[in-house]
Amino acid sequence: MKTPVKFAIAAVLALPMVALGGMVAAGITPLALGMHDTVHTDTAGVAFGGYDVVASHADQHVLGDLQHSADHAGATWQFSTPENLATFQADPARYAPACGGYCAFAATKGFAAPGEPETSTVHAGTLYVFADSDVQAMAMADPAALEQSCASFD
């Protein structure tokens, strides 16, 4: 085989790896690779962008405070009030976001991608997080898909 052809074949075969590298750099990983943490956190290990998940269940996107924080599932969760902290500690599974706080729509497509707490919504008692408001609108068009994908998210 001639060298230019070998180079072209190698380049084509390398494209998926380059694309995967770019996705990983952006915080997006295929779920099948298992490269994501159980809970999406920032570099300090804080979940849900530091927002109060209990307040988010009441459609109030409020930043929490380290003074009112708890460790759960390998992450630090912050709350705006001692009452919300106590509520979370009594039943963390009820208040923690589906899909570990990753974008729930991305999970329906087989990916773990960062979610933005400001674009979270509660559906059927579960808190779902999305990458942005456009993604949230697309995802809420088929909430059954969300429920199914996040139920199997690991």
C-alpha positions as a printed NumPy array, in Angstrom:
array([[  0.   ,   0.   ,   0.   ],
       [  1.32 ,   3.427,  -0.875],
       [  2.264,   5.761,   1.968],
       [ -0.394,   8.451,   1.2  ],
       [ -3.117,   5.792,   1.294],
       [ -1.811,   4.442,   4.606],
       [ -1.809,   7.984,   5.963],
       [ -5.392,   8.55 ,   4.773],
       [ -6.58 ,   5.31 ,   6.356],
       [ -4.812,   6.129,   9.601],
       [ -6.351,   9.602,   9.603],
       [ -9.86 ,   8.225,   9.063],
       [ -9.391,   5.641,  11.804],
       [ -8.093,   8.32 ,  14.166],
       [-11.096,  10.642,  13.701],
       [-13.331,   8.867,  16.242],
       [-10.536,   9.025,  18.823],
       [ -9.989,  12.745,  18.167],
       [-13.723,  13.353,  18.465],
       [-13.862,  11.339,  21.69 ],
       [-10.935,  13.331,  23.066],
       [-12.757,  16.59 ,  22.323],
       [-15.924,  15.315,  23.94 ],
       [-14.074,  14.21 ,  27.07 ],
       [-12.37 ,  17.613,  27.273],
       [-15.855,  19.188,  27.218],
       [-17.008,  16.866,  29.999],
       [-19.067,  14.63 ,  27.696],
       [-18.423,  10.896,  27.794],
       [-20.228,   7.885,  26.353],
       [-22.049,   6.089,  29.178],
       [-20.91 ,   2.734,  27.826],
       [-17.283,   3.621,  28.609],
       [-18.074,   4.174,  32.295],
       [-15.762,   7.2  ,  32.461],
       [-18.206,   9.366,  34.416],
       [-18.523,   9.696,  38.185],
       [-21.736,   8.591,  39.894],
       [-22.544,  12.234,  40.681],
       [-21.572,  15.188,  38.504],
       [-19.426,  17.565,  40.575],
       [-17.205,  20.566,  40.069],
       [-13.462,  20.343,  40.639],
       [-13.965,  20.858,  44.394],
       [-16.348,  17.886,  44.59 ],
       [-19.485,  20.02 ,  45.013],
       [-22.622,  18.567,  43.432],
       [-25.338,  20.399,  41.515],
       [-23.171,  23.481,  41.029],
       [-23.559,  24.325,  44.712],
       [-27.295,  24.857,  44.309],
       [-29.786,  23.657,  46.915],
       [-31.53 ,  20.548,  45.511],
       [-34.313,  20.734,  48.096],
       [-35.131,  24.31 ,  47.037],
       [-34.986,  23.201,  43.39 ],
       [-37.749,  20.698,  44.103],
       [-39.87 ,  23.748,  44.905],
       [-38.755,  25.397,  41.61 ],
       [-36.452,  27.796,  43.471],
       [-32.918,  27.805,  42.083],
       [-30.985,  29.03 ,  45.11 ],
       [-27.272,  28.675,  45.771],
       [-26.409,  26.722,  48.871],
       [-23.774,  27.506,  51.463],
       [-20.868,  25.352,  52.637],
       [-22.038,  26.136,  56.164],
       [-25.091,  23.975,  55.39 ],
       [-23.569,  21.007,  53.548],
       [-23.614,  17.225,  53.606],
       [-21.571,  14.497,  51.97 ],
       [-23.556,  11.95 ,  49.998],
       [-22.618,   9.563,  47.163],
       [-19.06 ,  10.871,  47.034],
       [-20.068,  14.512,  46.631],
       [-20.653,  17.573,  48.793],
       [-24.196,  18.938,  48.623],
       [-24.874,  22.524,  49.722],
       [-28.127,  23.948,  51.072],
       [-29.486,  27.432,  51.601],
       [-30.957,  26.695,  55.023],
       [-30.392,  24.248,  57.887],
       [-33.958,  23.028,  57.315],
       [-33.212,  22.079,  53.702],
       [-30.052,  20.304,  54.838],
       [-32.064,  18.281,  57.358],
       [-34.709,  17.491,  54.731],
       [-32.039,  16.187,  52.345],
       [-30.317,  14.136,  55.042],
       [-33.612,  12.462,  55.911],
       [-34.106,  11.21 ,  52.312],
       [-31.219,  12.017,  49.934],
       [-32.481,   9.665,  47.216],
       [-35.703,  11.685,  46.961],
       [-33.907,  15.011,  46.469],
       [-30.733,  14.16 ,  44.545],
       [-31.176,  14.781,  40.819],
       [-31.754,  11.945,  38.387],
       [-28.812,  10.773,  36.284],
       [-26.408,  11.925,  38.99 ],
       [-26.981,  15.565,  38.07 ],
       [-25.727,  15.036,  34.519],
       [-27.856,  16.305,  31.642],
       [-30.846,  13.962,  31.552],
       [-31.388,  14.512,  27.818],
       [-27.788,  13.515,  27.051],
       [-28.397,  10.334,  29.053],
       [-31.278,   9.454,  26.707],
       [-28.705,   9.563,  23.888],
       [-26.147,   7.449,  25.75 ],
       [-23.882,  10.202,  27.066],
       [-22.927,  11.746,  30.388],
       [-22.761,  15.525,  29.881],
       [-22.649,  18.371,  32.407],
       [-25.997,  19.762,  33.482],
       [-26.824,  23.314,  34.572],
       [-28.847,  23.553,  37.798],
       [-30.625,  26.679,  36.544],
       [-32.268,  24.531,  33.86 ],
       [-33.49 ,  21.806,  36.174],
       [-37.116,  20.827,  36.487],
       [-39.17 ,  18.446,  38.583],
       [-41.239,  15.882,  36.722],
       [-43.261,  13.23 ,  38.581],
       [-41.379,  14.049,  41.795],
       [-37.918,  13.627,  40.25 ],
       [-35.434,  16.457,  39.681],
       [-33.952,  16.421,  36.159],
       [-31.022,  18.605,  35.077],
       [-30.306,  19.766,  31.518],
       [-27.406,  21.351,  29.633],
       [-29.456,  24.457,  28.774],
       [-33.043,  25.647,  28.316],
       [-33.234,  24.518,  24.658],
       [-32.189,  20.995,  25.64 ],
       [-34.682,  21.098,  28.512],
       [-37.516,  21.93 ,  26.089],
       [-36.543,  19.06 ,  23.763],
       [-36.28 ,  16.622,  26.661],
       [-39.624,  17.527,  28.202],
       [-41.308,  16.712,  24.886],
       [-40.741,  13.038,  25.799],
       [-40.583,  12.716,  29.611],
       [-41.03 ,   8.934,  29.424],
       [-37.638,   8.682,  27.688],
       [-36.1  ,  10.684,  30.529],
       [-37.571,   8.421,  33.146],
       [-36.326,   5.316,  31.345],
       [-32.795,   6.54 ,  30.67 ],
       [-32.22 ,   7.904,  34.151],
       [-33.647,   4.779,  35.767],
       [-30.809,   2.792,  34.199],
       [-28.138,   5.475,  34.651],
       [-25.135,   4.301,  36.641]])
